[in-house]
Amino acid sequence: MRVALGVEYNGARYSGWQRQSHVNSVQQEVEKALSRICNHPVEVICAGRTDAGVHGTGQVIHFETQADRDMVAFTLGMNTLMPKDIAIRFAQPVADDFHARFSATARRYRYVIYNSPLRGAVLNEGVTHFHHHLDETKMQEACQYLIGKHDFTSFRAIHCQANTPTRTIHHLSVQRQGTYVIIDIKANAFLHHMVRNITGSLMDVGLHKQQPIWIKELLDCKERAKASATAKAAGLYLVDVDYPEQFNIPQTPLGPLFLPDIDVI
């Protein structure tokens, strides 16, 4: 039986999603709980590997098992076995041709900035604090240059191993909710650190260090060194993954949950 799971996690105390030796990872905790439920070793495949400190509210994984279990064993059962900062949001049997990574048609991230002169305490692990005022209107103006199919070399980590820097951004917006500035981005796929690198450059536009047209100049020059520094991991969330309707993957509310949902095609 092949099963898909929706996973939510606070990545603050993990060295990313991917299982690694000598460090704690989200994948390790999920596989440990699954192996107990199934009574045999289980390996999972995820829709998108997140870096150290990055969160997930819409991560999707799949695994295979010969154990005969009700889906409630993979939701309530796993949630009793895993740390409090990792939770299963849904469990769904899927066809054998479903693949959490390769069947995905798009991924969506949100970056949350707490834009206030003084730092907060309650949500400090889930947002990036930035004390200088950001002009979200200018940041939104800059977004238009990134939408569509482009070579994103200027926003790609130097050690990125993707075969091509070309990606297609379907949606990119910046909005303010009180003291929070939220960057919402959806694309067919992402390069390593792409969202955080785009965020860093948009923040410089929001500080009036650069004009919105500068984002287009960065795209055209294809030089990572010309763009801004990579934004911190703490504010980044993988919030949704799109799949063809044939797989019947459940739709769950986007996160972070205190922000309004934005309809995106």
Coordinates of C-alpha atoms in Angstrom, one line a residue:
M1 CA 0.0 0.0 0.0
R2 CA 1.2 3.5 -0.9
V3 CA 0.1 6.3 1.4
A4 CA 0.4 10.1 1.2
L5 CA 0.7 12.1 4.4
G6 CA 0.4 15.9 5.0
V7 CA 3.1 17.0 7.5
E8 CA 3.3 20.2 9.5
Y9 CA 6.5 21.1 11.4
N10 CA 8.3 23.9 13.2
G11 CA 11.8 23.6 11.8
A12 CA 13.5 25.7 14.5
R13 CA 15.3 22.9 16.2
Y14 CA 15.9 20.7 13.2
S15 CA 18.8 20.6 10.7
G16 CA 16.3 20.7 7.8
W17 CA 13.9 18.1 6.5
Q18 CA 16.4 15.6 5.1
R19 CA 17.8 12.7 7.2
Q20 CA 21.5 13.3 8.0
S21 CA 24.0 11.6 10.2
H22 CA 24.8 13.1 13.6
V23 CA 22.1 15.8 13.4
N24 CA 18.3 15.8 14.1
S25 CA 16.0 16.1 11.1
V26 CA 12.2 16.2 10.5
Q27 CA 12.5 13.2 8.2
Q28 CA 14.2 11.2 10.9
E29 CA 11.4 11.8 13.4
V30 CA 8.7 11.0 10.9
E31 CA 10.3 7.8 9.8
K32 CA 10.9 6.7 13.4
A33 CA 7.2 7.1 14.2
L34 CA 6.1 5.4 10.9
S35 CA 8.4 2.5 11.5
R36 CA 6.7 1.9 14.9
I37 CA 3.2 2.1 13.4
C38 CA 4.0 -0.2 10.5
N39 CA 6.3 -2.5 12.5
H40 CA 9.0 -2.4 9.9
P41 CA 11.5 0.1 8.7
V42 CA 9.9 2.9 6.6
E43 CA 11.6 5.4 4.3
V44 CA 9.6 8.4 3.0
I45 CA 9.8 10.7 0.0
C46 CA 8.9 14.4 0.4
A47 CA 7.6 17.0 -2.0
G48 CA 10.3 19.5 -1.2
R49 CA 13.3 19.3 1.2
T50 CA 13.4 22.3 3.5
D51 CA 16.6 23.8 5.0
A52 CA 17.6 24.1 8.6
G53 CA 15.2 26.3 10.5
V54 CA 12.6 26.4 7.7
H55 CA 9.0 25.4 8.6
G56 CA 6.3 23.4 6.8
T57 CA 2.6 23.6 7.0
G58 CA 1.9 21.9 3.7
Q59 CA 4.6 19.4 3.2
V60 CA 3.5 16.2 1.5
I61 CA 5.2 12.8 1.7
H62 CA 4.6 9.3 0.5
F63 CA 5.7 5.8 1.7
E64 CA 5.0 2.2 1.1
T65 CA 4.0 -0.4 3.6
Q66 CA 2.6 -4.0 3.7
A67 CA 1.1 -3.4 7.1
D68 CA -2.7 -3.4 7.3
R69 CA -3.5 -0.2 9.1
D70 CA -6.5 2.2 9.2
M71 CA -5.6 5.8 8.2
V72 CA -6.2 6.9 11.7
A73 CA -3.1 5.1 12.7
F74 CA -1.1 7.4 10.5
T75 CA -2.8 10.5 11.9
L76 CA -3.7 10.2 15.6
G77 CA -1.3 7.3 16.1
M78 CA 1.7 9.1 14.7
N79 CA 0.8 12.4 16.4
T80 CA 1.1 10.6 19.8
L81 CA 4.6 9.3 18.9
M82 CA 6.3 12.3 17.4
P83 CA 7.6 15.5 19.1
K84 CA 5.1 18.3 19.6
D85 CA 6.7 20.4 16.9
I86 CA 5.8 17.9 14.1
A87 CA 2.2 16.8 13.3
I88 CA 0.4 14.8 10.6
R89 CA -2.4 16.8 8.9
F90 CA -3.9 14.0 6.7
A91 CA -3.4 10.4 5.6
Q92 CA -4.6 9.3 2.2
P93 CA -4.1 6.0 0.3
V94 CA -2.8 6.8 -3.2
A95 CA -2.2 5.0 -6.5
D96 CA 1.1 3.3 -7.1
D97 CA 2.1 6.0 -9.7
F98 CA 1.8 8.8 -7.2
H99 CA 5.1 10.3 -6.2
A100 CA 5.3 13.1 -3.6
R101 CA 8.1 14.9 -5.5
F102 CA 7.8 14.0 -9.2
S103 CA 3.9 14.2 -9.3
A104 CA 3.9 17.7 -7.9
T105 CA 3.1 20.5 -10.4
A106 CA 3.7 23.5 -8.2
R107 CA 4.9 24.5 -4.7
R108 CA 4.0 27.5 -2.6
Y109 CA 5.9 29.2 0.1
R110 CA 5.3 32.1 2.4
Y111 CA 7.9 34.3 4.1
V112 CA 6.7 36.2 7.2
I113 CA 8.5 39.3 8.4
Y114 CA 7.7 40.8 11.8
N115 CA 8.4 44.5 10.8
S116 CA 8.6 46.3 14.1
P117 CA 11.3 48.5 15.9
L118 CA 11.2 46.0 18.8
R119 CA 11.4 42.3 18.6
G120 CA 8.6 40.0 19.6
A121 CA 8.7 37.0 21.9
V122 CA 5.7 34.7 21.3
L123 CA 6.3 34.0 17.6
N124 CA 10.1 34.6 17.5
E125 CA 10.8 31.1 16.1
G126 CA 8.2 31.4 13.3
V127 CA 9.0 34.9 11.9
T128 CA 12.0 36.9 10.9
H129 CA 12.2 40.2 12.9
F130 CA 13.3 43.3 10.9
H131 CA 13.3 46.6 12.7
H132 CA 13.5 49.1 9.8
H133 CA 10.2 50.0 8.1
L134 CA 9.6 48.1 4.9
D135 CA 7.6 49.8 2.0
E136 CA 5.5 46.9 1.0
T137 CA 4.1 48.9 -2.0
K138 CA 7.5 49.2 -3.6
M139 CA 8.2 45.5 -2.9
Q140 CA 4.9 44.6 -4.6
E141 CA 5.8 46.7 -7.6
A142 CA 9.1 44.8 -7.9
C143 CA 7.4 41.5 -7.9
Q144 CA 6.0 41.9 -11.4
Y145 CA 9.5 41.5 -12.9
L146 CA 9.9 38.0 -11.4
I147 CA 6.5 36.5 -12.5
G148 CA 6.8 34.1 -15.4
K149 CA 9.5 31.9 -16.8
H150 CA 13.1 33.2 -16.2
D151 CA 16.7 32.3 -15.6
F152 CA 17.0 32.8 -11.8
T153 CA 20.8 32.5 -11.6
S154 CA 20.9 35.7 -9.6
F155 CA 18.7 34.2 -6.9
R156 CA 20.3 30.7 -6.8
A157 CA 22.6 29.5 -4.1
I158 CA 26.2 29.0 -5.3
H159 CA 26.1 25.3 -4.3
C160 CA 22.7 24.6 -5.9
Q161 CA 22.8 21.3 -7.8
A162 CA 19.8 21.8 -10.1
N163 CA 20.4 21.0 -13.7
T164 CA 18.9 24.3 -14.9
P165 CA 18.3 27.7 -13.3
T166 CA 15.1 28.2 -15.3
R167 CA 11.9 28.2 -13.2
T168 CA 8.4 29.6 -13.7
I169 CA 6.8 31.7 -11.0
H170 CA 3.0 31.6 -11.2
H171 CA 2.3 34.0 -8.4
L172 CA 4.3 36.5 -6.2
S173 CA 2.8 39.1 -3.9
V174 CA 3.7 41.2 -0.9
Q175 CA 1.1 42.4 1.6
R176 CA 1.1 43.9 5.0
Q177 CA -1.1 42.7 7.9
G178 CA -0.4 45.2 10.7
T179 CA 3.2 44.7 11.7
Y180 CA 3.6 41.6 9.5
V181 CA 4.8 41.7 5.9
I182 CA 4.0 38.5 4.1
I183 CA 5.7 37.4 0.8
D184 CA 3.6 34.8 -1.0
I185 CA 5.2 32.9 -3.9
K186 CA 4.2 29.9 -6.0
A187 CA 6.2 28.3 -8.8
N188 CA 6.6 25.0 -10.7
A189 CA 9.7 24.4 -8.7
F190 CA 12.4 26.3 -6.7
L191 CA 16.2 26.5 -6.8
H192 CA 18.2 26.2 -3.5
H193 CA 17.6 29.3 -1.4
M194 CA 15.6 30.9 -4.2
V195 CA 12.8 32.2 -2.0
R196 CA 15.1 33.5 0.7
N197 CA 17.4 35.2 -2.0
I198 CA 14.4 36.8 -3.6
T199 CA 13.2 37.9 -0.2
G200 CA 16.5 39.5 0.7
S201 CA 16.5 41.6 -2.6
L202 CA 12.8 42.6 -2.1
M203 CA 13.6 43.8 1.4
D204 CA 16.3 46.1 0.0
V205 CA 13.7 47.5 -2.4
G206 CA 11.4 47.9 0.6
L207 CA 14.1 49.9 2.4
H208 CA 14.4 52.2 -0.6
K209 CA 18.0 51.1 -1.1
Q210 CA 17.0 50.0 -4.6
Q211 CA 14.2 50.9 -7.1
P212 CA 11.8 48.1 -8.1
I213 CA 13.3 48.0 -11.6
W214 CA 16.6 46.8 -10.0
I215 CA 14.9 43.3 -9.6
K216 CA 14.7 43.1 -13.4
E217 CA 18.3 44.1 -13.7
L218 CA 19.3 41.3 -11.4
L219 CA 17.4 38.8 -13.5
D220 CA 19.1 40.0 -16.6
C221 CA 22.7 40.1 -15.3
K222 CA 22.5 36.5 -14.0
E223 CA 25.1 37.1 -11.2
R224 CA 24.3 35.9 -7.7
A225 CA 26.9 38.4 -6.2
K226 CA 24.9 41.3 -7.5
A227 CA 21.8 40.4 -5.5
S228 CA 21.2 40.9 -1.8
A229 CA 22.1 38.7 1.1
T230 CA 20.0 35.5 1.7
A231 CA 17.1 36.2 4.1
K232 CA 17.0 34.2 7.4
A233 CA 15.4 30.8 7.5
A234 CA 13.1 31.5 10.5
G235 CA 10.3 33.3 8.5
L236 CA 10.0 30.7 5.6
Y237 CA 7.2 28.2 5.3
L238 CA 6.4 25.6 2.7
V239 CA 2.6 26.0 2.7
D240 CA 1.2 24.1 -0.2
V241 CA 2.0 21.6 -3.0
D242 CA -0.2 21.1 -6.1
Y243 CA -0.9 17.7 -7.6
P244 CA -3.2 16.6 -10.5
E245 CA -6.8 16.0 -9.4
Q246 CA -6.5 12.3 -10.3
F247 CA -4.5 11.7 -7.1
N248 CA -7.2 13.1 -4.8
I249 CA -4.7 14.7 -2.4
P250 CA -6.6 16.5 0.4
Q251 CA -6.6 20.3 0.5
T252 CA -5.8 21.7 3.9
P253 CA -5.8 25.4 5.1
L254 CA -2.7 27.3 4.2
G255 CA -0.3 28.3 6.9
P256 CA 0.8 30.2 8.9
L257 CA -2.7 29.9 10.1
F258 CA -3.1 33.5 11.5
L259 CA -2.7 34.9 7.9
P260 CA -5.6 35.1 5.4
D261 CA -5.7 32.7 2.5
I262 CA -5.0 34.2 -0.9
D263 CA -6.6 32.4 -3.9
V264 CA -3.9 31.6 -6.5
I265 CA -4.5 29.8 -9.8

